[in-house]
Amino acid sequence: MTFKLITLGSNSALPAIDKYPSAHVLNIHEQFYLIDAGEGVQMQLKRYGISLLKINHIFISHLHGDHVYGLFGLIATMGLLGRKIPLNIYAPNPMREIMYNHFKYFESHLPYRVDIHIISDCEGNPVYSNQFLEVYAIPLEHTLPSFGFIFQEKAPERNIKKDCIQKYGLSLKEIILAKQGEDIVLSDGSVLENNELTYLPYHPRSFAYCSDTKYSDSVIRQIQGVNLLYHEATFLDCDRYLAEKTGHTTALQAAYIALYANVKQLVIGHFSLRYKENNHLFLEEALSVFKNTRLAQEGAVFDV
């Protein structure tokens, strides 16, 4: 089953000719989730072959422009394309007020509904869930309210081993019970353990998204063991004082977060242009601590 991250934008506040501000798409079971929506996001979706009308849920980490300016054009284009089903946006305050004023002056006749879900706390309840997935918000430490997101795949229903059906003469009711994880008691009283009859088609996977934030021990606790971590790395460690001052993280700090959180793979992004697009410097710094690190570059795909 598909579970992969596609980077649409890798830069921080300033776009460049071939670089865009923060935006990512997570494809889980061919359902597409947009995470942040920097300027130009709709063009990037088109460039990488992702239908705008397949985006039904948008998660905004915070309300700085480089994470949200692309949202307004995207909403308008979805309307021009004839969208009918509701669009769900998850974001901190004052997102509802911002969208109210936008709709008042620009998009008063959209052919679809936009539902705004305000993230105000992180008490352990998912901000979104469906049959495959739960999404949790986690607080980050930035210059205004900011949240990360954990996308946690639910455990799938177990598959029955086909040869066991005939071997034990299992009824439809017994097959259903076995797929739900139950042991089966046969008519002679013998017990068939569930792991003898079934198997998991895949193990649940997880993805954590952390941008923008200072280095945070609380984040380390909350993202323990995720399969893939995207973490901002706006600065190199020689400019750690700037990271602290502006509420950001260095590439080295991001690598230590991945190491201490025991994640499987790290992707770093949100790069400052002060380094003249020498993104390999970020990678070298992170690799010195966490070997399974990759760069978030436009069009890059990361399988989970």
Coordinates of C-alpha atoms in Angstrom, one line a residue:
M1 CA 0.0 0.0 0.0
T2 CA 1.3 3.4 -1.0
F3 CA 2.8 5.7 1.7
K4 CA 5.2 8.3 0.3
L5 CA 6.1 12.0 0.7
I6 CA 6.5 14.3 -2.3
T7 CA 8.3 17.6 -1.8
L8 CA 6.9 20.6 -3.7
G9 CA 8.9 23.4 -2.0
S10 CA 12.1 23.2 0.0
N11 CA 13.0 26.9 0.7
S12 CA 12.2 29.1 3.7
A13 CA 10.8 32.6 3.3
L14 CA 12.4 33.6 0.0
P15 CA 11.6 31.7 -3.2
A16 CA 14.2 31.3 -5.9
I17 CA 14.0 30.6 -9.7
D18 CA 13.8 26.9 -9.2
K19 CA 13.0 26.7 -5.5
Y20 CA 9.6 27.2 -3.8
P21 CA 8.5 27.8 -0.2
S22 CA 7.3 25.0 2.0
A23 CA 4.7 22.6 0.6
H24 CA 4.6 18.8 0.7
V25 CA 2.1 16.1 -0.4
L26 CA 1.7 12.9 1.5
N27 CA 0.2 10.0 -0.5
I28 CA -1.3 7.3 1.7
H29 CA -3.3 4.6 0.0
E30 CA -3.7 6.9 -3.0
Q31 CA -5.3 9.6 -0.8
F32 CA -3.4 12.9 -1.0
Y33 CA -2.8 15.2 1.9
L34 CA -1.3 18.7 1.4
I35 CA 1.0 19.8 4.2
D36 CA 1.7 23.6 4.1
A37 CA 0.9 25.6 1.0
G38 CA 3.7 28.1 0.2
E39 CA 3.4 30.4 -2.8
G40 CA 3.2 28.6 -6.1
V41 CA 1.9 25.3 -4.6
Q42 CA -0.8 24.8 -7.3
M43 CA 1.8 25.1 -10.1
Q44 CA 4.0 22.6 -8.3
L45 CA 1.1 20.1 -7.9
K46 CA 0.6 20.4 -11.7
R47 CA 4.3 20.1 -12.4
Y48 CA 4.5 16.8 -10.5
G49 CA 1.3 15.3 -11.8
I50 CA -0.9 15.6 -8.7
S51 CA -4.5 16.4 -9.4
L52 CA -5.7 19.5 -7.5
L53 CA -9.1 17.8 -7.1
K54 CA -7.5 14.9 -5.3
I55 CA -6.5 17.2 -2.4
N56 CA -9.3 17.0 0.2
H57 CA -7.4 17.7 3.4
I58 CA -4.8 20.5 3.9
F59 CA -2.7 20.8 7.1
I60 CA -1.2 24.2 7.8
S61 CA 1.6 24.3 10.4
H62 CA 1.4 28.0 11.1
L63 CA 0.4 31.3 9.6
H64 CA 3.6 32.7 8.2
G65 CA 3.3 33.6 4.6
D66 CA 5.8 31.1 3.2
H67 CA 3.6 28.3 4.5
V68 CA 0.2 29.7 3.5
Y69 CA 0.3 32.2 0.7
G70 CA -0.3 29.5 -2.0
L71 CA -3.5 28.4 -0.3
F72 CA -5.7 31.2 -1.7
G73 CA -4.9 30.7 -5.4
L74 CA -5.3 26.9 -4.9
I75 CA -8.8 27.4 -3.5
A76 CA -9.8 29.6 -6.4
T77 CA -8.4 27.2 -9.0
M78 CA -10.2 24.3 -7.4
G79 CA -13.5 26.2 -7.9
L80 CA -12.7 27.0 -11.5
L81 CA -12.1 23.3 -12.0
G82 CA -15.6 22.5 -10.8
R83 CA -14.9 21.1 -7.4
K84 CA -18.1 20.0 -5.6
I85 CA -16.9 18.1 -2.5
P86 CA -15.9 19.9 0.7
L87 CA -12.3 20.9 1.3
N88 CA -11.0 20.6 4.9
I89 CA -8.3 22.9 6.2
Y90 CA -6.6 22.3 9.6
A91 CA -4.7 25.3 11.0
P92 CA -4.1 27.4 14.1
N93 CA -6.0 30.6 14.8
P94 CA -6.8 33.1 13.3
M95 CA -7.3 30.9 10.2
R96 CA -11.1 31.1 10.3
E97 CA -11.0 34.9 10.4
I98 CA -8.4 35.0 7.5
M99 CA -10.5 32.8 5.3
Y100 CA -13.7 34.6 6.2
N101 CA -12.2 37.9 4.9
H102 CA -10.8 36.1 1.8
F103 CA -14.2 34.7 0.9
K104 CA -15.9 38.0 1.6
Y105 CA -13.7 39.9 -0.9
F106 CA -12.5 37.2 -3.4
E107 CA -14.3 33.9 -3.4
S108 CA -17.9 34.6 -2.4
H109 CA -19.3 32.1 -5.0
L110 CA -17.2 29.0 -4.6
P111 CA -19.1 25.9 -5.9
Y112 CA -17.9 23.9 -2.9
R113 CA -17.7 24.2 0.8
V114 CA -14.5 25.0 2.7
D115 CA -14.4 23.7 6.3
I116 CA -11.9 25.2 8.7
H117 CA -10.7 23.1 11.6
I118 CA -8.9 25.2 14.2
I119 CA -6.0 23.5 16.0
S120 CA -5.8 25.0 19.5
D121 CA -4.4 22.3 21.7
C122 CA -2.8 18.9 21.6
E123 CA -4.5 16.7 24.1
G124 CA -3.9 13.4 22.4
N125 CA -7.0 13.3 20.2
P126 CA -6.5 13.1 16.5
V127 CA -7.3 16.2 14.4
Y128 CA -8.4 13.9 11.6
S129 CA -8.9 10.2 11.1
N130 CA -10.3 7.7 8.5
Q131 CA -10.3 4.0 8.1
F132 CA -6.6 3.9 7.3
L133 CA -5.1 6.8 9.2
E134 CA -5.0 9.1 12.3
V135 CA -3.4 12.5 12.2
Y136 CA -2.2 14.2 15.4
A137 CA -1.0 17.7 16.0
I138 CA 2.0 18.4 18.2
P139 CA 3.1 21.9 19.5
L140 CA 6.2 23.4 18.2
E141 CA 8.3 26.3 19.5
H142 CA 8.3 29.1 16.9
T143 CA 7.6 32.9 17.0
L144 CA 3.8 32.4 16.8
P145 CA 1.5 29.4 17.4
S146 CA 2.9 26.5 15.3
F147 CA 2.1 22.8 15.1
G148 CA 3.7 19.7 13.7
F149 CA 1.8 16.7 12.5
I150 CA 2.1 13.0 13.0
F151 CA 0.4 10.8 10.4
Q152 CA 0.0 7.3 11.9
E153 CA -1.3 4.5 9.8
K154 CA -3.8 2.3 11.5
A155 CA -3.1 -1.5 11.8
P156 CA -4.7 -3.2 8.8
E157 CA -7.2 -6.0 9.0
R158 CA -5.4 -9.3 9.0
N159 CA -5.4 -11.4 5.8
I160 CA -6.5 -15.1 5.9
K161 CA -4.0 -17.7 4.6
K162 CA -5.9 -19.2 1.8
D163 CA -4.6 -22.7 2.3
C164 CA -6.0 -22.7 5.8
I165 CA -9.6 -22.2 4.6
Q166 CA -9.8 -25.6 2.9
K167 CA -7.3 -27.3 5.3
Y168 CA -9.5 -26.6 8.4
G169 CA -12.9 -26.2 6.6
L170 CA -13.4 -22.7 7.9
S171 CA -16.8 -21.2 7.7
L172 CA -17.5 -17.6 6.5
K173 CA -18.1 -16.6 10.2
E174 CA -14.8 -18.2 11.3
I175 CA -12.9 -16.4 8.5
I176 CA -14.3 -13.1 9.5
L177 CA -13.4 -13.7 13.2
A178 CA -9.9 -14.8 12.2
K179 CA -9.4 -11.6 10.1
Q180 CA -10.4 -9.6 13.2
G181 CA -7.6 -11.3 15.2
E182 CA -9.6 -14.0 17.0
D183 CA -8.4 -17.5 17.6
I184 CA -10.8 -20.2 16.2
V185 CA -12.2 -23.0 18.2
L186 CA -13.0 -26.0 16.0
S187 CA -15.9 -28.4 16.5
D188 CA -13.6 -31.0 18.2
G189 CA -12.5 -28.4 20.7
S190 CA -9.1 -27.8 19.4
V191 CA -7.9 -24.1 19.1
L192 CA -6.3 -22.6 16.0
E193 CA -4.1 -19.7 17.0
N194 CA -4.7 -16.6 14.9
N195 CA -1.1 -16.2 13.8
E196 CA -1.3 -19.7 12.2
L197 CA -4.3 -18.6 10.2
T198 CA -3.6 -15.0 9.2
Y199 CA -0.9 -12.5 8.5
L200 CA -0.6 -8.7 8.4
P201 CA -0.5 -7.4 4.8
Y202 CA 1.8 -4.6 6.0
H203 CA 3.0 -3.1 9.2
P204 CA 1.6 0.3 10.2
R205 CA 3.9 3.2 9.2
S206 CA 4.2 6.7 10.5
F207 CA 5.4 10.1 9.3
A208 CA 6.2 13.2 11.4
Y209 CA 6.3 16.8 10.0
C210 CA 8.1 19.5 12.1
S211 CA 8.4 23.0 10.6
D212 CA 9.0 25.7 11.9
T213 CA 10.5 25.2 15.3
K214 CA 13.4 25.6 17.6
Y215 CA 15.2 22.5 18.8
S216 CA 12.7 20.8 21.2
D217 CA 13.1 18.0 23.6
S218 CA 9.3 17.6 23.8
V219 CA 9.1 16.9 20.1
I220 CA 11.7 14.2 20.5
R221 CA 9.5 12.4 23.0
Q222 CA 6.4 12.7 20.7
I223 CA 7.9 11.5 17.5
Q224 CA 9.8 8.4 18.9
G225 CA 10.3 5.7 16.3
V226 CA 8.5 7.2 13.3
N227 CA 9.4 5.7 10.0
L228 CA 10.0 9.1 8.3
L229 CA 10.7 12.5 9.9
Y230 CA 10.6 15.8 8.0
H231 CA 12.3 18.4 10.1
E232 CA 13.2 22.0 9.2
A233 CA 16.8 22.9 8.9
T234 CA 16.8 26.6 8.1
F235 CA 20.4 27.4 9.2
L236 CA 23.8 25.8 9.4
D237 CA 25.1 25.3 12.9
C238 CA 27.6 28.1 12.5
D239 CA 24.5 30.4 12.7
R240 CA 22.8 28.6 15.6
Y241 CA 22.3 32.0 17.3
L242 CA 20.1 33.1 14.4
A243 CA 18.2 29.9 14.6
E244 CA 17.5 30.5 18.3
K245 CA 16.6 34.1 17.7
T246 CA 14.1 33.4 14.8
G247 CA 12.6 30.2 16.2
H248 CA 14.3 27.8 13.8
T249 CA 16.6 24.7 13.8
T250 CA 20.0 24.0 12.3
A251 CA 20.8 21.0 10.2
L252 CA 22.9 19.6 13.0
Q253 CA 20.2 20.0 15.5
A254 CA 17.6 18.3 13.2
A255 CA 20.0 15.4 12.9
Y256 CA 20.3 15.1 16.7
I257 CA 16.5 15.2 17.0
A258 CA 16.3 12.3 14.5
L259 CA 19.0 10.4 16.4
Y260 CA 17.5 10.8 19.9
A261 CA 14.0 10.1 18.6
N262 CA 15.2 6.8 17.0
V263 CA 13.5 7.6 13.7
K264 CA 14.2 5.5 10.6
Q265 CA 14.8 8.2 8.0
L266 CA 15.2 12.0 8.2
V267 CA 14.4 14.5 5.5
I268 CA 15.6 18.1 6.0
G269 CA 14.2 21.2 4.3
H270 CA 13.1 24.9 4.7
F271 CA 16.6 26.1 3.7
S272 CA 17.7 29.7 4.0
L273 CA 19.0 31.3 0.8
R274 CA 21.8 33.0 2.8
Y275 CA 24.0 30.0 1.8
K276 CA 23.5 30.7 -1.9
E277 CA 21.6 27.5 -2.5
N278 CA 24.5 25.3 -1.4
N279 CA 22.1 22.7 0.1
H280 CA 24.8 20.1 0.1
L281 CA 26.2 21.9 3.2
F282 CA 23.1 21.1 5.1
L283 CA 23.3 17.5 4.1
E284 CA 27.0 17.2 5.1
E285 CA 26.2 18.7 8.5
A286 CA 23.3 16.4 9.2
L287 CA 25.1 13.3 7.9
S288 CA 27.8 13.8 10.5
V289 CA 25.2 12.8 13.1
F290 CA 22.4 10.9 11.4
K291 CA 23.5 8.8 8.4
N292 CA 20.0 8.2 6.9
T293 CA 19.4 11.8 6.0
R294 CA 18.1 13.2 2.7
L295 CA 17.4 16.6 1.3
A296 CA 13.9 17.9 0.6
Q297 CA 14.3 19.0 -3.0
E298 CA 11.5 20.0 -5.4
G299 CA 10.1 16.8 -6.9
A300 CA 11.9 14.5 -4.5
V301 CA 9.9 11.4 -3.4
F302 CA 10.5 9.6 -0.2
D303 CA 8.9 6.1 0.4
V304 CA 7.9 5.2 3.9

